[in-house]
Coordinates of C-alpha atoms in Angstrom, one line a residue:
Chain A
M1 CA 24.8 -12.1 -7.7
F2 CA 24.1 -8.4 -8.4
K3 CA 25.1 -8.5 -12.5
G4 CA 23.2 -9.2 -15.9
L5 CA 20.2 -10.2 -16.1
S6 CA 17.7 -11.2 -12.9
A7 CA 14.4 -12.4 -14.1
F8 CA 11.7 -11.6 -12.0
P9 CA 8.7 -14.6 -12.8
L10 CA 5.1 -14.2 -11.9
T11 CA 3.6 -16.2 -9.2
P12 CA 0.8 -17.7 -11.3
L13 CA -2.2 -18.7 -9.0
K14 CA -4.8 -21.0 -10.0
E15 CA -8.6 -20.6 -7.5
E16 CA -6.4 -17.9 -5.6
R17 CA -3.9 -20.6 -4.9
I18 CA -0.2 -20.8 -5.9
D19 CA -0.1 -22.8 -8.4
E20 CA 3.0 -24.7 -8.1
H21 CA 3.5 -26.5 -11.4
A22 CA 2.9 -23.3 -13.2
F23 CA 4.9 -21.5 -11.4
I24 CA 8.2 -24.2 -11.5
A25 CA 7.8 -24.1 -15.2
L26 CA 8.1 -20.7 -15.3
I27 CA 11.2 -20.5 -13.1
N28 CA 12.8 -23.6 -15.7
R29 CA 12.4 -21.2 -18.8
S30 CA 14.4 -18.6 -17.4
L31 CA 17.0 -21.3 -15.7
E32 CA 16.9 -23.2 -19.0
A33 CA 18.5 -19.6 -20.7
K34 CA 21.0 -19.6 -18.2
V35 CA 19.9 -15.7 -16.9
D36 CA 22.4 -14.6 -14.3
S37 CA 20.1 -14.5 -11.4
I38 CA 16.2 -15.4 -10.3
G39 CA 13.9 -12.5 -8.2
V40 CA 10.8 -13.9 -6.9
L41 CA 8.2 -12.2 -5.1
G42 CA 9.1 -9.1 -6.9
S43 CA 6.3 -6.8 -7.6
T44 CA 5.3 -8.6 -10.5
G45 CA 5.8 -11.9 -8.2
S46 CA 2.8 -10.8 -6.5
Y47 CA 4.2 -10.3 -2.8
M48 CA 2.2 -8.1 -1.2
Y49 CA -0.8 -10.1 -2.0
L50 CA 0.6 -13.3 -0.5
S51 CA 0.6 -14.7 2.9
R52 CA 3.8 -15.3 5.3
E53 CA 3.5 -19.2 4.2
E54 CA 2.9 -18.3 0.1
R55 CA 5.9 -16.5 0.1
R56 CA 8.4 -19.2 2.0
R57 CA 6.8 -21.8 0.0
V58 CA 7.6 -19.7 -3.3
I59 CA 10.8 -19.5 -2.0
E60 CA 11.9 -23.3 -1.5
L61 CA 10.3 -24.1 -4.7
S62 CA 12.3 -21.6 -6.5
V63 CA 15.6 -22.1 -4.4
R64 CA 15.0 -26.3 -5.0
E65 CA 14.9 -25.3 -8.7
A66 CA 17.2 -22.8 -9.1
R67 CA 20.2 -24.8 -7.9
D68 CA 23.4 -22.7 -8.3
T69 CA 21.6 -19.8 -9.6
P70 CA 20.9 -17.4 -7.1
V71 CA 17.6 -16.5 -5.5
M72 CA 16.6 -12.7 -4.8
A73 CA 13.3 -12.8 -2.7
S74 CA 11.3 -9.5 -1.3
I75 CA 11.1 -9.3 2.1
S76 CA 8.8 -6.2 2.1
E77 CA 6.1 -5.4 3.9
L78 CA 4.1 -2.3 5.9
R79 CA 5.5 -3.5 9.3
L80 CA 8.7 -3.7 10.2
R81 CA 7.9 -6.9 13.0
D82 CA 6.7 -8.5 9.3
V83 CA 10.2 -7.7 7.1
L84 CA 12.2 -9.0 9.8
A85 CA 10.2 -12.5 10.1
L86 CA 10.0 -12.4 6.4
A87 CA 13.7 -11.9 6.0
E88 CA 14.2 -15.1 8.7
D89 CA 12.1 -17.2 6.4
A90 CA 13.7 -15.9 3.2
Q91 CA 17.1 -16.7 4.7
Q92 CA 16.5 -20.1 6.1
A93 CA 15.2 -21.4 2.5
G94 CA 18.5 -19.9 1.1
V95 CA 17.8 -17.0 -0.7
R96 CA 21.3 -15.8 -1.8
A97 CA 19.9 -12.0 -1.1
V98 CA 16.6 -10.0 0.0
L99 CA 14.8 -7.5 -2.0
L100 CA 13.5 -4.7 0.6
A101 CA 10.9 -1.8 -0.7
P102 CA 9.5 1.2 2.0
V103 CA 5.8 0.0 1.0
S104 CA 3.7 2.5 2.7
Y105 CA -0.2 2.7 3.6
Q106 CA 0.9 5.7 5.1
P107 CA 3.1 7.6 3.1
L108 CA 6.2 7.1 5.0
R109 CA 8.9 9.9 5.7
E110 CA 12.5 9.9 5.2
E111 CA 13.8 9.3 8.8
E112 CA 11.1 6.1 8.9
V113 CA 12.7 4.7 5.4
F114 CA 15.9 5.2 6.9
S115 CA 15.0 3.2 10.0
L116 CA 13.5 0.4 8.1
Y117 CA 16.9 -0.4 6.6
E118 CA 18.7 0.5 9.7
E119 CA 16.8 -2.1 11.3
V120 CA 16.7 -4.7 8.8
S121 CA 20.6 -4.4 7.9
R122 CA 21.1 -5.3 11.8
H123 CA 19.2 -8.3 11.6
V124 CA 20.3 -10.1 8.1
S125 CA 23.1 -11.8 7.1
V126 CA 22.7 -11.8 3.5
P127 CA 22.8 -8.8 1.1
I128 CA 20.0 -6.4 0.7
C129 CA 18.7 -4.9 -2.2
V130 CA 17.1 -1.4 -1.7
Y131 CA 13.9 -1.5 -4.1
D132 CA 13.1 2.1 -5.6
N133 CA 10.2 2.3 -7.1
P134 CA 7.8 5.1 -6.2
R135 CA 4.8 3.8 -8.6
T136 CA 3.9 1.5 -5.8
T137 CA 5.3 2.7 -2.8
R138 CA 4.8 6.1 -3.1
F139 CA 8.6 7.0 -1.6
T140 CA 10.6 8.8 -3.4
F141 CA 13.8 8.6 -2.4
S142 CA 16.6 11.8 -2.2
D143 CA 20.1 11.2 -3.8
E144 CA 21.3 11.6 -0.2
L145 CA 19.3 9.3 1.7
H146 CA 19.9 6.2 -1.0
G147 CA 23.8 7.5 0.2
R148 CA 22.8 6.9 3.8
I149 CA 21.2 3.3 3.0
A150 CA 23.7 2.6 0.9
A151 CA 26.6 2.8 3.4
L152 CA 24.6 0.2 6.0
P153 CA 26.0 -3.2 6.2
H154 CA 24.8 -5.5 3.6
V155 CA 23.3 -3.1 1.7
Q156 CA 25.0 -3.9 -1.9
S157 CA 22.5 -2.8 -4.5
I158 CA 20.0 -0.5 -5.6
K159 CA 16.9 -1.4 -7.9
I160 CA 16.3 1.9 -9.5
P161 CA 12.9 2.6 -11.3
G162 CA 13.0 3.8 -15.1
V163 CA 15.4 6.2 -16.5
S164 CA 15.5 8.7 -18.9
D165 CA 15.4 7.3 -22.9
D166 CA 17.8 10.2 -23.5
Y167 CA 21.4 8.1 -23.6
I168 CA 23.2 11.8 -21.7
E169 CA 20.2 11.9 -19.1
A170 CA 20.7 8.6 -18.2
K171 CA 24.1 8.6 -18.0
E172 CA 24.1 11.8 -16.1
R173 CA 21.4 10.0 -13.6
I174 CA 24.0 6.8 -13.1
S175 CA 26.9 8.9 -12.5
R176 CA 25.1 11.2 -9.8
L177 CA 23.8 7.6 -8.1
R178 CA 27.5 6.2 -8.2
S179 CA 29.0 9.6 -6.4
V180 CA 26.5 8.7 -3.5
V181 CA 27.1 5.3 -3.2
P182 CA 30.4 2.9 -2.2
G183 CA 32.6 1.7 -5.2
K184 CA 31.7 -1.5 -5.3
F185 CA 27.9 -1.4 -5.3
A186 CA 25.4 -2.6 -8.1
L187 CA 22.9 -0.5 -9.7
G188 CA 20.1 -2.1 -11.3
I189 CA 17.7 -1.0 -13.6
S190 CA 14.2 -2.1 -13.8
G191 CA 11.4 -0.8 -15.7
D192 CA 11.9 -3.0 -18.7
D193 CA 11.3 -0.4 -21.5
C194 CA 14.4 1.5 -20.1
A195 CA 16.7 -1.6 -19.6
A196 CA 19.0 -1.0 -22.7
T197 CA 19.4 2.5 -22.0
G198 CA 20.3 1.9 -18.4
L199 CA 22.6 -0.5 -19.0
N200 CA 24.3 1.3 -21.3
A201 CA 24.3 4.0 -19.0
G202 CA 26.4 2.1 -16.8
C203 CA 23.4 0.0 -14.4
D204 CA 25.2 -3.2 -13.8
V205 CA 22.1 -5.3 -13.7
W206 CA 18.9 -5.5 -15.6
Y207 CA 16.2 -6.4 -12.7
S208 CA 13.6 -8.2 -15.8
V209 CA 9.9 -8.7 -15.6
L210 CA 10.3 -10.1 -19.4
G211 CA 13.0 -11.8 -17.9
G212 CA 10.6 -14.5 -16.4
L213 CA 8.6 -15.0 -19.3
F214 CA 11.5 -14.5 -22.7
P215 CA 14.6 -15.0 -21.1
R216 CA 16.5 -15.7 -24.4
I217 CA 16.2 -12.0 -25.8
C218 CA 16.8 -10.5 -22.7
L219 CA 19.6 -12.2 -22.4
E220 CA 20.4 -11.0 -26.3
L221 CA 19.8 -7.4 -25.5
T222 CA 21.8 -8.0 -21.9
R223 CA 24.9 -9.7 -23.0
H224 CA 25.0 -6.7 -26.1
A225 CA 25.1 -4.1 -23.4
Q226 CA 27.8 -6.1 -21.2
A227 CA 30.2 -5.9 -24.2
G228 CA 30.0 -2.4 -25.2
R229 CA 27.5 -3.4 -28.4
A230 CA 25.5 -0.4 -27.0
D231 CA 23.6 -0.2 -30.7
E232 CA 22.8 -3.7 -30.5
A233 CA 21.2 -3.3 -27.3
V234 CA 19.0 -0.4 -28.8
R235 CA 18.2 -2.3 -31.1
V236 CA 16.9 -5.6 -29.3
S237 CA 14.5 -3.4 -27.1
A238 CA 13.3 -1.6 -30.3
Q239 CA 11.9 -4.9 -31.0
L240 CA 9.8 -4.8 -28.2
A241 CA 8.0 -1.8 -28.1
P242 CA 4.8 -3.2 -28.7
I243 CA 5.1 -4.9 -25.2
W244 CA 6.5 -1.7 -23.6
S245 CA 3.7 0.0 -24.6
L246 CA 1.6 -2.3 -22.9
F247 CA 3.6 -1.8 -19.9
N248 CA 3.4 1.6 -19.8
R249 CA -0.6 1.0 -19.8
Y250 CA -1.4 -1.5 -17.7
G251 CA 1.4 -2.1 -15.8
S252 CA 4.0 -4.8 -16.1
M253 CA 2.4 -7.5 -14.0
R254 CA -1.1 -6.9 -15.8
T255 CA 0.6 -7.4 -19.1
A256 CA 3.0 -10.4 -18.0
A257 CA -0.1 -12.1 -16.4
A258 CA -1.6 -11.8 -20.0
I259 CA 0.9 -12.7 -22.0
A260 CA 1.5 -15.9 -19.7
I261 CA -2.2 -16.6 -20.3
R262 CA -2.2 -16.2 -23.9
Q263 CA 0.9 -18.9 -24.7
G264 CA -0.4 -21.3 -22.1
W265 CA 1.7 -20.8 -19.3
M266 CA -0.8 -20.0 -16.7
S267 CA -4.2 -19.9 -16.1
A268 CA -6.9 -17.5 -16.5
P269 CA -6.8 -14.8 -14.0
G270 CA -4.0 -16.3 -12.5
L271 CA -3.4 -12.8 -10.5
P272 CA -4.4 -12.0 -6.9
L273 CA -8.0 -10.7 -7.5
P274 CA -9.3 -7.5 -7.7
L275 CA -6.4 -6.8 -10.0
A276 CA -7.2 -8.4 -13.7
P277 CA -4.8 -9.0 -16.3
V278 CA -4.7 -6.8 -19.9
P279 CA -8.2 -7.8 -21.8
A280 CA -7.4 -10.0 -24.8
S281 CA -8.8 -7.6 -26.9
D282 CA -5.8 -5.4 -25.8
M283 CA -3.6 -8.2 -26.4
E284 CA -4.0 -8.4 -30.5
Q285 CA -1.5 -5.0 -30.2
I286 CA 1.1 -7.2 -29.4
A287 CA 0.4 -10.5 -30.9
D288 CA 2.8 -10.7 -33.7
C289 CA 6.0 -9.5 -31.3
L290 CA 5.0 -12.7 -29.0
D291 CA 4.6 -14.6 -31.9
A292 CA 8.2 -13.4 -32.7
L293 CA 9.5 -14.5 -29.7
A294 CA 7.8 -17.8 -29.1
Chain B
M1 CA -25.1 5.0 12.1
F2 CA -24.0 7.1 9.8
K3 CA -24.5 10.5 11.2
G4 CA -23.2 13.0 13.4
L5 CA -19.4 12.2 15.2
S6 CA -18.2 8.7 14.7
A7 CA -14.8 8.6 16.5
F8 CA -11.9 6.9 14.7
P9 CA -9.5 5.7 17.5
L10 CA -5.8 5.2 17.9
T11 CA -5.1 1.1 18.2
P12 CA -2.3 1.8 20.7
L13 CA 0.8 -0.8 20.4
K14 CA 2.8 -1.5 23.2
E15 CA 6.1 -3.3 22.5
E16 CA 4.5 -3.9 18.8
R17 CA 1.5 -5.8 20.3
I18 CA -2.0 -4.2 21.2
D19 CA -2.0 -2.4 24.0
E20 CA -5.6 -3.7 25.4
H21 CA -6.1 -1.0 28.7
A22 CA -4.8 1.9 26.3
F23 CA -7.4 0.9 23.3
I24 CA -10.4 0.8 25.8
A25 CA -9.5 3.7 27.3
L26 CA -9.1 6.1 24.5
I27 CA -12.8 4.3 23.6
N28 CA -14.3 4.9 26.7
R29 CA -13.6 8.2 26.4
S30 CA -15.4 8.7 23.5
L31 CA -18.3 6.9 24.6
E32 CA -18.9 8.6 27.9
A33 CA -19.0 11.6 25.5
K34 CA -21.8 9.8 23.6
V35 CA -20.4 10.3 20.2
D36 CA -22.9 8.9 17.6
S37 CA -20.8 5.9 16.6
I38 CA -17.1 4.5 16.8
G39 CA -14.8 3.6 13.9
V40 CA -12.4 0.8 14.7
L41 CA -9.4 0.2 12.6
G42 CA -9.4 3.6 10.3
S43 CA -6.6 4.9 9.1
T44 CA -5.7 6.0 12.4
G45 CA -6.4 2.4 13.9
S46 CA -3.5 1.1 12.1
Y47 CA -5.7 -1.6 10.5
M48 CA -3.6 -2.3 7.6
Y49 CA -0.6 -3.2 9.7
L50 CA -2.2 -5.5 12.0
S51 CA -3.0 -9.3 11.7
R52 CA -6.0 -10.7 11.0
E53 CA -5.9 -11.9 14.6
E54 CA -5.1 -8.4 16.1
R55 CA -7.3 -6.9 14.2
R56 CA -10.5 -9.6 15.2
R57 CA -9.4 -8.7 18.8
V58 CA -9.7 -4.8 18.2
I59 CA -13.1 -5.4 17.0
E60 CA -14.3 -7.6 19.9
L61 CA -12.8 -5.4 22.1
S62 CA -14.7 -2.0 20.7
V63 CA -18.4 -4.3 20.7
R64 CA -18.3 -5.4 23.9
E65 CA -17.2 -1.9 25.4
A66 CA -19.6 0.0 23.3
R67 CA -22.5 -2.0 23.8
D68 CA -25.4 0.1 21.8
T69 CA -23.0 2.5 20.3
P70 CA -22.7 1.5 16.6
V71 CA -19.0 -0.1 15.9
M72 CA -17.9 0.2 12.4
A73 CA -14.5 -1.4 11.0
S74 CA -12.4 -1.3 8.3
I75 CA -12.2 -4.9 6.1
S76 CA -9.8 -3.5 3.8
E77 CA -6.7 -5.3 2.4
L78 CA -4.9 -5.7 -0.5
R79 CA -6.7 -9.2 -1.9
L80 CA -10.4 -9.9 -2.5
R81 CA -9.4 -13.0 -0.7
D82 CA -8.4 -11.4 2.4
V83 CA -11.3 -8.9 2.4
L84 CA -14.0 -11.1 2.5
A85 CA -12.3 -13.1 5.5
L86 CA -12.3 -10.0 7.7
A87 CA -15.7 -9.0 6.5
E88 CA -16.6 -12.5 7.9
D89 CA -14.9 -11.9 11.1
A90 CA -15.9 -8.4 11.6
Q91 CA -19.8 -9.4 11.3
Q92 CA -19.2 -12.2 13.7
A93 CA -17.8 -9.8 16.0
G94 CA -20.9 -7.8 15.8
V95 CA -19.8 -4.5 14.0
R96 CA -22.8 -2.5 13.0
A97 CA -20.9 -1.9 9.3
V98 CA -18.0 -2.0 7.3
L99 CA -15.6 0.1 5.5
L100 CA -13.8 -0.4 2.5
A101 CA -11.3 1.1 0.9
P102 CA -9.5 0.3 -2.3
V103 CA -5.9 0.1 -0.9
S104 CA -3.1 -0.8 -3.3
Y105 CA 0.5 -2.0 -4.0
Q106 CA -0.3 -1.9 -7.7
P107 CA -2.4 0.9 -8.4
L108 CA -6.0 -0.5 -9.4
R109 CA -7.9 0.4 -12.3
E110 CA -11.5 1.3 -12.1
E111 CA -12.6 -1.7 -12.9
E112 CA -11.1 -3.6 -10.3
V113 CA -12.3 -1.2 -8.0
F114 CA -15.5 -2.0 -8.8
S115 CA -15.4 -5.5 -9.2
L116 CA -13.8 -5.4 -5.5
Y117 CA -17.0 -3.4 -4.0
E118 CA -19.3 -5.5 -6.1
E119 CA -17.8 -9.1 -4.8
V120 CA -17.9 -7.7 -1.2
S121 CA -21.3 -6.2 -1.6
R122 CA -23.0 -10.0 -2.6
H123 CA -20.5 -11.4 0.9
V124 CA -21.9 -9.0 3.5
S125 CA -25.1 -8.5 5.2
V126 CA -24.0 -5.2 7.2
P127 CA -23.9 -1.8 5.8
I128 CA -20.5 -0.9 3.8
C129 CA -19.1 2.8 3.8
V130 CA -17.1 3.5 1.2
Y131 CA -13.8 4.8 2.1
D132 CA -12.6 7.0 -0.3
N133 CA -9.2 8.3 0.5
P134 CA -6.3 8.8 -2.3
R135 CA -3.5 9.5 -0.2
T136 CA -3.5 6.2 1.3
T137 CA -5.2 4.1 -1.3
R138 CA -3.7 6.1 -4.8
F139 CA -6.6 5.6 -6.2
T140 CA -9.4 8.5 -7.2
F141 CA -12.7 7.8 -7.6
S142 CA -14.9 9.4 -10.0
D143 CA -17.9 10.5 -9.6
E144 CA -19.3 8.0 -12.0
L145 CA -17.8 5.5 -10.4
H146 CA -18.7 6.4 -7.1
G147 CA -22.8 6.6 -8.3
R148 CA -22.1 2.6 -9.8
I149 CA -21.0 1.7 -6.1
A150 CA -23.3 3.5 -4.1
A151 CA -26.2 1.9 -6.2
L152 CA -24.6 -1.6 -5.0
P153 CA -26.7 -3.4 -2.2
H154 CA -25.6 -2.7 1.3
V155 CA -23.6 0.2 0.2
Q156 CA -24.8 3.5 2.3
S157 CA -22.0 5.9 3.1
I158 CA -18.8 7.3 1.7
K159 CA -16.2 8.6 3.6
I160 CA -15.0 11.7 1.3
P161 CA -11.4 12.8 1.8
G162 CA -11.4 16.5 2.6
V163 CA -13.4 19.4 0.7
S164 CA -12.6 22.4 0.0
D165 CA -12.3 25.5 3.1
D166 CA -14.7 27.7 0.5
Y167 CA -18.0 26.7 1.7
I168 CA -19.3 27.7 -1.8
E169 CA -17.0 25.4 -3.4
A170 CA -17.5 22.3 -0.8
K171 CA -21.1 22.6 -1.1
E172 CA -20.9 22.1 -5.2
R173 CA -18.8 19.3 -4.4
I174 CA -21.3 17.6 -1.9
S175 CA -24.3 18.6 -4.3
R176 CA -22.2 16.9 -7.3
L177 CA -22.1 13.9 -5.1
R178 CA -25.5 13.7 -3.9
S179 CA -26.3 14.0 -7.6
V180 CA -24.7 10.3 -8.1
V181 CA -25.9 8.5 -5.0
P182 CA -29.5 7.3 -4.1
G183 CA -31.4 9.7 -1.9
K184 CA -31.2 8.0 1.0
F185 CA -27.3 7.9 1.8
A186 CA -25.2 9.1 4.2
L187 CA -21.8 11.8 2.8
G188 CA -19.5 11.9 5.7
I189 CA -16.5 14.2 5.6
S190 CA -13.1 13.1 6.6
G191 CA -10.1 15.2 7.1
D192 CA -10.8 17.1 10.2
D193 CA -9.9 20.5 9.6
C194 CA -12.2 20.3 6.8
A195 CA -15.0 19.0 9.4
A196 CA -16.6 22.2 10.1
T197 CA -17.0 23.0 6.3
G198 CA -17.9 19.8 5.2
L199 CA -21.0 19.6 7.8
N200 CA -21.7 22.8 6.9
A201 CA -21.6 22.0 3.3
G202 CA -24.3 19.3 3.8
C203 CA -22.4 15.9 5.2
D204 CA -24.4 13.7 7.2
V205 CA -21.5 12.7 9.4
W206 CA -17.9 13.4 10.9
Y207 CA -15.7 10.4 10.2
S208 CA -13.0 12.1 12.9
V209 CA -9.4 11.3 14.2
L210 CA -9.8 13.8 16.6
G211 CA -13.2 12.7 17.7
G212 CA -10.8 9.4 18.8
L213 CA -8.8 11.9 21.6
F214 CA -11.0 14.7 22.8
P215 CA -15.0 14.1 21.6
R216 CA -16.3 16.6 23.8
I217 CA -14.9 19.3 21.6
C218 CA -15.7 17.6 18.2
L219 CA -19.3 16.9 19.5
E220 CA -20.0 20.4 20.0
L221 CA -18.8 21.8 16.7
T222 CA -20.9 18.7 15.3
R223 CA -24.0 19.8 17.2
H224 CA -23.5 23.6 15.8
A225 CA -23.1 22.1 12.4
Q226 CA -26.5 20.0 12.8
A227 CA -28.7 22.4 14.2
G228 CA -27.8 25.2 11.2
R229 CA -25.2 27.2 13.5
A230 CA -22.6 27.2 10.5
D231 CA -20.6 29.9 12.0
E232 CA -20.1 28.3 15.3
A233 CA -19.3 25.3 13.9
V234 CA -16.6 27.0 12.5
R235 CA -15.2 29.0 15.3
V236 CA -14.7 25.9 17.0
S237 CA -12.6 24.2 14.1
A238 CA -10.7 27.5 14.7
Q239 CA -9.5 27.0 18.1
L240 CA -8.2 23.7 16.8
A241 CA -6.0 25.4 13.9
P242 CA -2.8 24.7 15.5
I243 CA -3.8 20.6 15.7
W244 CA -5.1 20.8 11.7
S245 CA -1.8 22.2 11.6
L246 CA 0.4 19.2 12.2
F247 CA -2.1 17.3 10.9
N248 CA -1.4 18.5 7.3
R249 CA 2.2 18.4 8.2
Y250 CA 2.5 15.1 9.6
G251 CA -0.7 12.8 9.1
S252 CA -3.3 12.9 11.3
M253 CA -2.2 9.4 13.0
R254 CA 1.6 10.4 13.6
T255 CA -0.3 13.3 15.3
A256 CA -2.8 11.8 17.0
A257 CA -0.3 9.5 18.1
A258 CA 2.0 12.3 19.7
I259 CA -1.1 13.5 21.4
A260 CA -2.1 10.4 23.2
I261 CA 1.6 10.1 23.9
R262 CA 1.7 13.1 25.7
Q263 CA -1.5 13.0 27.2
G264 CA -0.6 9.7 29.1
W265 CA -3.2 7.7 27.3
M266 CA -1.0 5.6 25.4
S267 CA 3.6 4.7 25.5
A268 CA 5.6 5.9 23.1
P269 CA 6.2 5.2 20.1
G270 CA 2.4 3.5 20.0
L271 CA 2.6 3.1 16.0
P272 CA 3.6 0.0 14.1
L273 CA 7.4 0.7 13.3
P274 CA 8.7 2.0 10.6
L275 CA 5.6 4.9 11.6
A276 CA 6.7 7.0 14.4
P277 CA 4.5 9.8 15.6
V278 CA 5.4 13.6 15.6
P279 CA 8.7 14.5 17.5
A280 CA 8.1 15.9 20.8
S281 CA 9.8 19.2 20.0
D282 CA 7.3 19.9 17.1
M283 CA 4.8 19.1 19.7
E284 CA 5.5 22.5 21.3
Q285 CA 3.5 24.5 18.9
I286 CA 0.1 22.9 20.2
A287 CA 0.6 22.5 23.6
D288 CA -1.6 25.7 24.6
C289 CA -4.0 23.9 22.5
L290 CA -3.9 20.7 24.1
D291 CA -3.8 22.1 27.5
A292 CA -7.1 24.3 27.2
L293 CA -8.7 20.9 25.7
A294 CA -7.3 18.9 28.5

């Protein structure tokens, strides 16, 4: 499942409960566009803010809707005990892969992170994607640690944070990572503004926030890059620059929420309080861009 | 309750469950030494790693043991919904104050943090202590925000992070904070290595990790500072320098855990996995210091 476009939808909330109707509609937007996979309960999907029951429900709904399209779900939690319980839930509900970030309250040490992945890799039977997101986990992987974890059973992908927008630097970064992971291993780009460069530089998959909202244009970008049309992929990404600018200012989750609200796909505020979507006043700067997409 | 020495005990775990016997014994060490208050479920008390039921149990046990000594407990969670539920639990169990940090997965924005405190201040009936800990929350309060929050009903204290070890700079920092909070308001120092300087510079209370392990020496330091014997407070703190050095390297929670294990007060590893105590090999450098304390 670790190739092409993986769409990471929001988990819409309404009065602090999961808005199942809105969630299913979002999932189906991506499925109709024929994304390669769905990544529920990513950072954009509010996984850390949901209870175990809520997380199980989100997975059940998405697996049911997705049919043959593979579904990945995050099993990250602060405590190993809870990660193992979530892994069990996710597998029982039919995920084809699990996404695991070293989330922290007490900033984690390298050996603690390794022990987390080692323990989880002993307990699961589906592929594990390592979620490398220093912004939310406050943990920075060394390449050496990536190599040790990638050698563990079941570990088959890394969701990497944004790369340089300079193609040569991005290429060097991906090559360096390739040199520490096994031969058949999927590197996936996140940070949507870096997707074109990341794919052009050799990433196998785009773990995409915008793919959970506007899957068609994200697929267009992805297919260009996969076919070696690097310039075309960059051209598509450039059309979305106003959106990337809001992503960088407010974070992609707050921006995605404001887009979904503006498009009528979710009720405001839609996010788990105290998180708040981008204020409507700042959405004006992407109005033309959104109208062109819709 | 916001004065003098507030002891912040570990929450010992045994096979991933709360070791109630060890927890009660730790609490009683502090109570016998006559600390001014107990702060359960602080960062050292693993609050973010415990379930709602576990947190309720910790509060019930400590309130029962503490009798007239006031107990404060953290009600922090990622989601406002959960914070309010924890506040309700804590108040029902008899806490005399609640401690609230703007914990985050998605780094929080200033208005989100204000809305969190505003909402909680509307719902509680006991004093709120603002927990300012950028290391674990990744949120840095501006002084202006501290002022806005301090003006909310029930907000009566801030647990501030470490101050400069330069007395003049620390004094300036405390004066600046005093200028934005109401007249009768308690500033509390955390970062145990800064306690002497913080108290000497005008803090009202020491929110203390070591006070949950070795309350007597922490009381000695506190009483010196309270009586204006600044040099004596600094002298006591200097005796503990080897411990502060490990606090700074591994974090106070991992060090406190290793101390409790070494002293036989808790079984290894005692912390919620994947967190691990300071390795035994690095504990040798504080062996003399601990032997002198015990």
